[in-house]
Amino acid sequence: MNPPPPIRYALERAPVPEAEARLRPEDIAALYDAHRAGLGRFLFGVLRDAELVADALQQAFAIALEKGHQCDPDHRKGWLYRVAFHAALEIRARHGRAAPVSFTWPEPVDPAASPEQRAIQAERLDRLRELIGGLPPHEREVLLLRVTDGLTFAQIAARLRCPLGTALSRAHTALSRLKARMT
Amino acid sequence: MSEKPRPAAAGDDAARLELAALRYFLGELDAAGQARFERRLDRDQTARDALEQAVWICQAADSLPAAPAHGAPARPIRRGSWRLTAAAVLMVGVALGLMRLTPRAATHDNSAAQAEQLVALWIELGADDDTDGRPEDARDATGDPDDADTDDADADGAIGLDTADPESPMPAATADEDDDLPDWLLLALGGGR
């Protein structure tokens, strides 16, 4: 499989690594365990297609196996996300279409994760649902109309008979609240 | 839920980024906005994290149960309460039916036996009910049907019910049970005698 142009460019520019200098399989496995779920969600945000996400993940970790050792361990997450993002753009371009607007959700809790990780993910998802349920009604309403009913913010503003800025502001505040409470 | 999330400045920029990530994910940005956001995704991990979080939030919101989206959560229905209510209605019906059908003159002896049956039935149902407020799963944590049988036997034993003893038609712990018997049942029993 030909790597996408940005990754091919990076591969061509990089010196050929010594086999023993590469990340060990256990390091790759640890990287995979640590970032697979989050990276999968990020890629779903770009591709909105679970199968394409799987392709992009596979490509990203194949590159990590080849090149991951060249990255500062403290910045490995950012490096991995960037590699995965470029892989996603390449896959999207190869499929010749923009990411679909309507899609099927992948499993919210990664079925490939360990039982402990699945439990953590499920707990986090429950917590997030709880937080969404606890948002002030006018903020929750905008968020749910946008996400579950699929209305655009302009349509939401029309339905609620409020300015577009108000609808956006409510969503903006809701997201800030959720982020603040999740961290 | 009354606190404001963050003061302005850096917080505002982060919140704008979160909103942009949400709109990007939901396909609401125009081509220029999408290209701009993707340029940022290429160089900024906070934008990538914001997109990941937007997906996570949407996924959680999408999987929320539809009914309790607004207002207070629905009160769980206690299966035991329904069962108890149904049993009570049935028992009242049976008691009234027996009182009407049985001739007055011949009822005195029979009605005492019926009353005993009524009380025994009440106590048996009460022992099976969720009177302590715990869910049934918690009461029978082992899920072993033998355990459930044992509980029932214990419940019968605890009230000292001995239906084989004609001299002891009522349970030994009558005083305690009188407190547990509802007024309407006591009234029905009194009327039947």
GROMACS .gro file of C-alpha atoms in nm:
model
  376
    1MET     CA    1   0.000   0.000   0.000
    2ASN     CA    2   0.138   0.339  -0.098
    3PRO     CA    3   0.148   0.579   0.193
    4PRO     CA    4  -0.028   0.912   0.140
    5PRO     CA    5   0.181   1.200  -0.002
    6PRO     CA    6   0.253   1.383   0.324
    7ILE     CA    7   0.353   1.061   0.493
    8ARG     CA    8   0.547   0.946   0.188
    9TYR     CA    9   0.728   1.279   0.193
   10ALA     CA   10   0.813   1.232   0.559
   11LEU     CA   11   0.930   0.878   0.497
   12GLU     CA   12   1.151   0.983   0.207
   13ARG     CA   13   1.311   1.262   0.407
   14ALA     CA   14   1.373   1.056   0.716
   15PRO     CA   15   1.693   0.857   0.755
   16VAL     CA   16   1.646   0.481   0.742
   17PRO     CA   17   1.629   0.373   1.105
   18GLU     CA   18   1.827   0.092   1.249
   19ALA     CA   19   1.600  -0.198   1.325
   20GLU     CA   20   1.708  -0.204   1.686
   21ALA     CA   21   1.635   0.167   1.724
   22ARG     CA   22   1.267   0.127   1.639
   23LEU     CA   23   1.000   0.118   1.901
   24ARG     CA   24   0.964  -0.225   2.050
   25PRO     CA   25   0.636  -0.409   1.988
   26GLU     CA   26   0.544  -0.364   2.353
   27ASP     CA   27   0.596   0.013   2.318
   28ILE     CA   28   0.368   0.016   2.015
   29ALA     CA   29   0.116  -0.194   2.207
   30ALA     CA   30   0.128   0.054   2.495
   31LEU     CA   31   0.086   0.344   2.253
   32TYR     CA   32  -0.207   0.165   2.095
   33ASP     CA   33  -0.372   0.096   2.429
   34ALA     CA   34  -0.322   0.451   2.545
   35HIS     CA   35  -0.449   0.629   2.235
   36ARG     CA   36  -0.660   0.397   2.027
   37ALA     CA   37  -0.999   0.504   2.165
   38GLY     CA   38  -0.927   0.877   2.162
   39LEU     CA   39  -0.756   0.865   1.827
   40GLY     CA   40  -1.046   0.663   1.688
   41ARG     CA   41  -1.291   0.932   1.798
   42PHE     CA   42  -1.072   1.204   1.652
   43LEU     CA   43  -1.053   1.019   1.322
   44PHE     CA   44  -1.427   0.964   1.326
   45GLY     CA   45  -1.458   1.341   1.355
   46VAL     CA   46  -1.265   1.373   1.031
   47LEU     CA   47  -1.396   1.073   0.836
   48ARG     CA   48  -1.738   0.993   0.991
   49ASP     CA   49  -1.707   0.637   0.875
   50ALA     CA   50  -1.605   0.356   1.108
   51GLU     CA   51  -1.445   0.144   0.835
   52LEU     CA   52  -1.233   0.430   0.711
   53VAL     CA   53  -1.136   0.508   1.067
   54ALA     CA   54  -1.011   0.151   1.106
   55ASP     CA   55  -0.801   0.194   0.789
   56ALA     CA   56  -0.657   0.522   0.913
   57LEU     CA   57  -0.576   0.374   1.253
   58GLN     CA   58  -0.399   0.081   1.095
   59GLN     CA   59  -0.198   0.311   0.874
   60ALA     CA   60  -0.107   0.542   1.161
   61PHE     CA   61   0.020   0.263   1.381
   62ALA     CA   62   0.212   0.106   1.092
   63ILE     CA   63   0.392   0.438   1.054
   64ALA     CA   64   0.442   0.456   1.430
   65LEU     CA   65   0.614   0.119   1.414
   66GLU     CA   66   0.846   0.250   1.145
   67LYS     CA   67   0.904   0.604   1.261
   68GLY     CA   68   0.774   0.642   1.613
   69HIS     CA   69   1.117   0.618   1.771
   70GLN     CA   70   1.221   0.940   1.598
   71CYS     CA   71   0.971   1.136   1.798
   72ASP     CA   72   1.032   1.276   2.143
   73PRO     CA   73   0.836   1.050   2.379
   74ASP     CA   74   0.685   1.357   2.546
   75HIS     CA   75   0.531   1.463   2.216
   76ARG     CA   76   0.439   1.122   2.087
   77LYS     CA   77   0.066   1.176   2.124
   78GLY     CA   78   0.068   1.490   1.911
   79TRP     CA   79   0.292   1.323   1.657
   80LEU     CA   80   0.066   1.018   1.637
   81TYR     CA   81  -0.248   1.231   1.596
   82ARG     CA   82  -0.085   1.430   1.321
   83VAL     CA   83   0.026   1.119   1.135
   84ALA     CA   84  -0.324   0.975   1.174
   85PHE     CA   85  -0.481   1.300   1.054
   86HIS     CA   86  -0.273   1.294   0.738
   87ALA     CA   87  -0.361   0.930   0.685
   88ALA     CA   88  -0.729   1.023   0.724
   89LEU     CA   89  -0.704   1.304   0.469
   90GLU     CA   90  -0.535   1.070   0.224
   91ILE     CA   91  -0.799   0.801   0.273
   92ARG     CA   92  -1.076   1.055   0.232
   93ALA     CA   93  -0.919   1.187  -0.088
   94ARG     CA   94  -0.866   0.836  -0.218
   95HIS     CA   95  -1.232   0.759  -0.168
   96GLY     CA   96  -1.308   1.074  -0.360
   97ARG     CA   97  -1.575   1.208  -0.137
   98ALA     CA   98  -1.626   1.445   0.148
   99ALA     CA   99  -1.707   1.302   0.489
  100PRO     CA  100  -2.078   1.214   0.501
  101VAL     CA  101  -2.303   1.434   0.708
  102SER     CA  102  -2.523   1.148   0.823
  103PHE     CA  103  -2.350   0.842   0.956
  104THR     CA  104  -2.376   0.540   1.179
  105TRP     CA  105  -2.216   0.574   1.519
  106PRO     CA  106  -1.943   0.328   1.603
  107GLU     CA  107  -1.953   0.153   1.939
  108PRO     CA  108  -1.923   0.423   2.207
  109VAL     CA  109  -1.712   0.189   2.416
  110ASP     CA  110  -1.423   0.040   2.224
  111PRO     CA  111  -1.490  -0.334   2.198
  112ALA     CA  112  -1.121  -0.403   2.133
  113ALA     CA  113  -1.016  -0.243   2.461
  114SER     CA  114  -0.926  -0.439   2.771
  115PRO     CA  115  -1.206  -0.500   3.024
  116GLU     CA  116  -1.055  -0.237   3.253
  117GLN     CA  117  -1.039   0.021   2.974
  118ARG     CA  118  -1.392  -0.060   2.866
  119ALA     CA  119  -1.512  -0.007   3.220
  120ILE     CA  120  -1.337   0.331   3.233
  121GLN     CA  121  -1.481   0.434   2.896
  122ALA     CA  122  -1.830   0.324   2.994
  123GLU     CA  123  -1.804   0.514   3.318
  124ARG     CA  124  -1.687   0.824   3.136
  125LEU     CA  125  -1.970   0.795   2.887
  126ASP     CA  126  -2.223   0.761   3.168
  127ARG     CA  127  -2.074   1.062   3.341
  128LEU     CA  128  -2.097   1.265   3.022
  129ARG     CA  129  -2.460   1.164   2.970
  130GLU     CA  130  -2.529   1.267   3.325
  131LEU     CA  131  -2.363   1.604   3.269
  132ILE     CA  132  -2.560   1.662   2.950
  133GLY     CA  133  -2.878   1.574   3.136
  134GLY     CA  134  -2.782   1.826   3.404
  135LEU     CA  135  -2.722   2.119   3.168
  136PRO     CA  136  -2.955   2.417   3.201
  137PRO     CA  137  -3.263   2.335   2.990
  138HIS     CA  138  -3.209   2.605   2.727
  139GLU     CA  139  -2.850   2.489   2.668
  140ARG     CA  140  -2.939   2.121   2.667
  141GLU     CA  141  -3.222   2.186   2.425
  142VAL     CA  142  -2.991   2.352   2.171
  143LEU     CA  143  -2.733   2.077   2.204
  144LEU     CA  144  -2.986   1.797   2.160
  145LEU     CA  145  -3.163   1.968   1.873
  146ARG     CA  146  -2.829   1.998   1.699
  147VAL     CA  147  -2.693   1.654   1.775
  148THR     CA  148  -2.991   1.422   1.797
  149ASP     CA  149  -3.241   1.602   1.574
  150GLY     CA  150  -2.978   1.707   1.320
  151LEU     CA  151  -3.098   2.066   1.290
  152THR     CA  152  -2.845   2.327   1.191
  153PHE     CA  153  -2.794   2.617   1.430
  154ALA     CA  154  -2.983   2.841   1.187
  155GLN     CA  155  -3.279   2.599   1.197
  156ILE     CA  156  -3.258   2.578   1.574
  157ALA     CA  157  -3.266   2.957   1.599
  158ALA     CA  158  -3.573   2.963   1.375
  159ARG     CA  159  -3.746   2.696   1.578
  160LEU     CA  160  -3.671   2.862   1.911
  161ARG     CA  161  -3.748   3.206   1.765
  162CYS     CA  162  -3.418   3.346   1.882
  163PRO     CA  163  -3.124   3.503   1.698
  164LEU     CA  164  -2.865   3.267   1.549
  165GLY     CA  165  -2.606   3.418   1.782
  166THR     CA  166  -2.814   3.315   2.082
  167ALA     CA  167  -2.838   2.955   1.964
  168LEU     CA  168  -2.465   2.947   1.899
  169SER     CA  169  -2.392   3.110   2.231
  170ARG     CA  170  -2.598   2.851   2.418
  171ALA     CA  171  -2.416   2.567   2.245
  172HIS     CA  172  -2.086   2.740   2.311
  173THR     CA  173  -2.166   2.771   2.682
  174ALA     CA  174  -2.291   2.413   2.701
  175LEU     CA  175  -1.970   2.280   2.548
  176SER     CA  176  -1.759   2.489   2.783
  177ARG     CA  177  -1.954   2.362   3.081
  178LEU     CA  178  -1.917   2.001   2.974
  179LYS     CA  179  -1.547   2.039   2.914
  180ALA     CA  180  -1.493   2.210   3.249
  181ARG     CA  181  -1.684   1.939   3.430
  182MET     CA  182  -1.523   1.652   3.249
  183THR     CA  183  -1.173   1.763   3.343
  184MET     CA  184  -2.507   2.424   3.747
  185SER     CA  185  -2.525   2.796   3.800
  186GLU     CA  186  -2.157   2.873   3.771
  187LYS     CA  187  -2.026   3.026   3.455
  188PRO     CA  188  -1.780   2.799   3.283
  189ARG     CA  189  -1.487   3.032   3.239
  190PRO     CA  190  -1.396   3.396   3.224
  191ALA     CA  191  -1.324   3.550   2.884
  192ALA     CA  192  -0.991   3.568   2.696
  193ALA     CA  193  -0.817   3.231   2.664
  194GLY     CA  194  -1.129   3.053   2.779
  195ASP     CA  195  -1.332   3.219   2.506
  196ASP     CA  196  -1.088   3.111   2.242
  197ALA     CA  197  -1.101   2.755   2.370
  198ALA     CA  198  -1.482   2.764   2.369
  199ARG     CA  199  -1.486   2.902   2.016
  200LEU     CA  200  -1.257   2.619   1.917
  201GLU     CA  201  -1.493   2.367   2.075
  202LEU     CA  202  -1.787   2.514   1.888
  203ALA     CA  203  -1.589   2.514   1.562
  204ALA     CA  204  -1.496   2.151   1.623
  205LEU     CA  205  -1.860   2.061   1.680
  206ARG     CA  206  -1.970   2.241   1.365
  207TYR     CA  207  -1.688   2.083   1.166
  208PHE     CA  208  -1.783   1.737   1.282
  209LEU     CA  209  -2.151   1.794   1.212
  210GLY     CA  210  -2.073   1.920   0.862
  211GLU     CA  211  -2.200   2.270   0.923
  212LEU     CA  212  -1.891   2.463   0.816
  213ASP     CA  213  -1.865   2.592   0.462
  214ALA     CA  214  -1.568   2.489   0.245
  215ALA     CA  215  -1.353   2.779   0.360
  216GLY     CA  216  -1.435   2.720   0.726
  217GLN     CA  217  -1.364   2.350   0.689
  218ALA     CA  218  -1.027   2.415   0.522
  219ARG     CA  219  -0.938   2.665   0.794
  220PHE     CA  220  -1.025   2.421   1.069
  221GLU     CA  221  -0.830   2.142   0.901
  222ARG     CA  222  -0.524   2.364   0.878
  223ARG     CA  223  -0.553   2.410   1.249
  224LEU     CA  224  -0.598   2.036   1.302
  225ASP     CA  225  -0.270   1.986   1.120
  226ARG     CA  226  -0.070   2.195   1.362
  227ASP     CA  227  -0.259   2.223   1.689
  228GLN     CA  228  -0.318   1.936   1.930
  229THR     CA  229  -0.579   2.139   2.122
  230ALA     CA  230  -0.789   2.150   1.804
  231ARG     CA  231  -0.753   1.773   1.767
  232ASP     CA  232  -0.852   1.727   2.129
  233ALA     CA  233  -1.150   1.958   2.075
  234LEU     CA  234  -1.264   1.751   1.779
  235GLU     CA  235  -1.225   1.430   1.977
  236GLN     CA  236  -1.431   1.581   2.257
  237ALA     CA  237  -1.698   1.703   2.015
  238VAL     CA  238  -1.739   1.348   1.885
  239TRP     CA  239  -1.753   1.215   2.240
  240ILE     CA  240  -2.017   1.467   2.345
  241CYS     CA  241  -2.228   1.402   2.036
  242GLN     CA  242  -2.204   1.031   2.092
  243ALA     CA  243  -2.314   1.068   2.453
  244ALA     CA  244  -2.598   1.305   2.360
  245ASP     CA  245  -2.712   1.075   2.082
  246SER     CA  246  -2.728   0.779   2.316
  247LEU     CA  247  -2.929   0.961   2.582
  248PRO     CA  248  -3.267   0.804   2.646
  249ALA     CA  249  -3.529   1.013   2.468
  250ALA     CA  250  -3.782   1.050   2.749
  251PRO     CA  251  -3.585   1.202   3.036
  252ALA     CA  252  -3.409   1.458   2.817
  253HIS     CA  253  -3.601   1.735   2.991
  254GLY     CA  254  -3.717   1.768   3.347
  255ALA     CA  255  -3.675   1.539   3.642
  256PRO     CA  256  -3.584   1.176   3.598
  257ALA     CA  257  -3.875   0.936   3.593
  258ARG     CA  258  -3.951   0.767   3.921
  259PRO     CA  259  -3.873   0.400   3.900
  260ILE     CA  260  -4.169   0.171   3.930
  261ARG     CA  261  -4.146  -0.073   4.216
  262ARG     CA  262  -4.262  -0.407   4.097
  263GLY     CA  263  -4.345  -0.511   4.451
  264SER     CA  264  -4.579  -0.215   4.497
  265TRP     CA  265  -4.778  -0.305   4.189
  266ARG     CA  266  -4.800  -0.661   4.298
  267LEU     CA  267  -4.910  -0.562   4.645
  268THR     CA  268  -5.176  -0.328   4.511
  269ALA     CA  269  -5.310  -0.593   4.276
  270ALA     CA  270  -5.316  -0.847   4.558
  271ALA     CA  271  -5.496  -0.603   4.786
  272VAL     CA  272  -5.764  -0.534   4.526
  273LEU     CA  273  -5.806  -0.904   4.466
  274MET     CA  274  -5.834  -0.977   4.836
  275VAL     CA  275  -6.094  -0.709   4.891
  276GLY     CA  276  -6.291  -0.846   4.598
  277VAL     CA  277  -6.269  -1.199   4.735
  278ALA     CA  278  -6.368  -1.088   5.084
  279LEU     CA  279  -6.667  -0.888   4.963
  280GLY     CA  280  -6.774  -1.169   4.733
  281LEU     CA  281  -6.756  -1.423   5.012
  282MET     CA  282  -6.952  -1.199   5.246
  283ARG     CA  283  -7.228  -1.151   4.989
  284LEU     CA  284  -7.253  -1.510   4.877
  285THR     CA  285  -7.248  -1.675   5.218
  286PRO     CA  286  -7.581  -1.676   5.411
  287ARG     CA  287  -7.554  -1.471   5.731
  288ALA     CA  288  -7.668  -1.746   5.963
  289ALA     CA  289  -7.412  -1.994   5.847
  290THR     CA  290  -7.123  -1.762   5.821
  291HIS     CA  291  -6.993  -1.720   6.170
  292ASP     CA  292  -6.769  -2.027   6.177
  293ASN     CA  293  -6.676  -2.005   5.812
  294SER     CA  294  -6.598  -1.639   5.828
  295ALA     CA  295  -6.339  -1.695   6.098
  296ALA     CA  296  -6.163  -1.945   5.875
  297GLN     CA  297  -6.189  -1.708   5.580
  298ALA     CA  298  -6.044  -1.431   5.789
  299GLU     CA  299  -5.753  -1.650   5.881
  300GLN     CA  300  -5.698  -1.733   5.518
  301LEU     CA  301  -5.715  -1.367   5.431
  302VAL     CA  302  -5.459  -1.275   5.694
  303ALA     CA  303  -5.233  -1.563   5.593
  304LEU     CA  304  -5.255  -1.457   5.230
  305TRP     CA  305  -5.180  -1.098   5.322
  306ILE     CA  306  -4.878  -1.193   5.528
  307GLU     CA  307  -4.749  -1.428   5.262
  308LEU     CA  308  -4.774  -1.159   4.998
  309GLY     CA  309  -4.627  -0.904   5.232
  310ALA     CA  310  -4.328  -1.126   5.301
  311ASP     CA  311  -4.266  -1.146   4.927
  312ASP     CA  312  -4.297  -0.773   4.878
  313ASP     CA  313  -4.021  -0.517   4.855
  314THR     CA  314  -4.111  -0.362   5.186
  315ASP     CA  315  -3.761  -0.253   5.278
  316GLY     CA  316  -3.717  -0.049   4.965
  317ARG     CA  317  -3.436  -0.259   4.830
  318PRO     CA  318  -3.456  -0.377   4.472
  319GLU     CA  319  -3.529  -0.744   4.421
  320ASP     CA  320  -3.188  -0.805   4.273
  321ALA     CA  321  -3.026  -0.681   4.590
  322ARG     CA  322  -3.245  -0.897   4.807
  323ASP     CA  323  -3.161  -1.208   4.610
  324ALA     CA  324  -2.806  -1.126   4.520
  325THR     CA  325  -2.706  -1.484   4.451
  326GLY     CA  326  -2.979  -1.528   4.194
  327ASP     CA  327  -3.018  -1.879   4.330
  328PRO     CA  328  -3.378  -1.995   4.331
  329ASP     CA  329  -3.299  -2.211   4.635
  330ASP     CA  330  -3.205  -1.899   4.824
  331ALA     CA  331  -3.536  -1.741   4.737
  332ASP     CA  332  -3.717  -2.048   4.864
  333THR     CA  333  -3.519  -2.033   5.183
  334ASP     CA  334  -3.617  -1.670   5.229
  335ASP     CA  335  -3.982  -1.754   5.190
  336ALA     CA  336  -3.955  -2.035   5.439
  337ASP     CA  337  -3.781  -1.806   5.682
  338ALA     CA  338  -4.051  -1.548   5.638
  339ASP     CA  339  -4.320  -1.799   5.721
  340GLY     CA  340  -4.121  -1.922   6.012
  341ALA     CA  341  -4.064  -1.575   6.144
  342ILE     CA  342  -4.431  -1.505   6.183
  343GLY     CA  343  -4.490  -1.840   6.352
  344LEU     CA  344  -4.777  -1.938   6.127
  345ASP     CA  345  -4.888  -2.290   6.202
  346THR     CA  346  -5.195  -2.369   6.001
  347ALA     CA  347  -5.199  -2.728   6.128
  348ASP     CA  348  -5.275  -2.618   6.484
  349PRO     CA  349  -5.648  -2.548   6.526
  350GLU     CA  350  -5.582  -2.392   6.867
  351SER     CA  351  -5.347  -2.146   6.719
  352PRO     CA  352  -5.523  -2.003   6.418
  353MET     CA  353  -5.340  -1.677   6.434
  354PRO     CA  354  -4.966  -1.631   6.414
  355ALA     CA  355  -4.771  -1.606   6.736
  356ALA     CA  356  -4.649  -1.255   6.662
  357THR     CA  357  -4.998  -1.118   6.631
  358ALA     CA  358  -4.929  -0.793   6.810
  359ASP     CA  359  -4.659  -0.696   6.562
  360GLU     CA  360  -4.864  -0.802   6.268
  361ASP     CA  361  -5.160  -0.595   6.373
  362ASP     CA  362  -4.939  -0.297   6.315
  363ASP     CA  363  -4.864  -0.424   5.966
  364LEU     CA  364  -5.220  -0.505   5.868
  365PRO     CA  365  -5.390  -0.215   5.691
  366ASP     CA  366  -5.700  -0.059   5.837
  367TRP     CA  367  -5.918  -0.169   5.550
  368LEU     CA  368  -5.820  -0.531   5.610
  369LEU     CA  369  -5.892  -0.509   5.981
  370LEU     CA  370  -6.225  -0.347   5.897
  371ALA     CA  371  -6.304  -0.623   5.648
  372LEU     CA  372  -6.211  -0.888   5.901
  373GLY     CA  373  -6.424  -0.726   6.170
  374GLY     CA  374  -6.720  -0.699   5.932
  375GLY     CA  375  -6.687  -1.062   5.832
  376ARG     CA  376  -6.701  -1.191   6.186
   0.00000   0.00000   0.00000
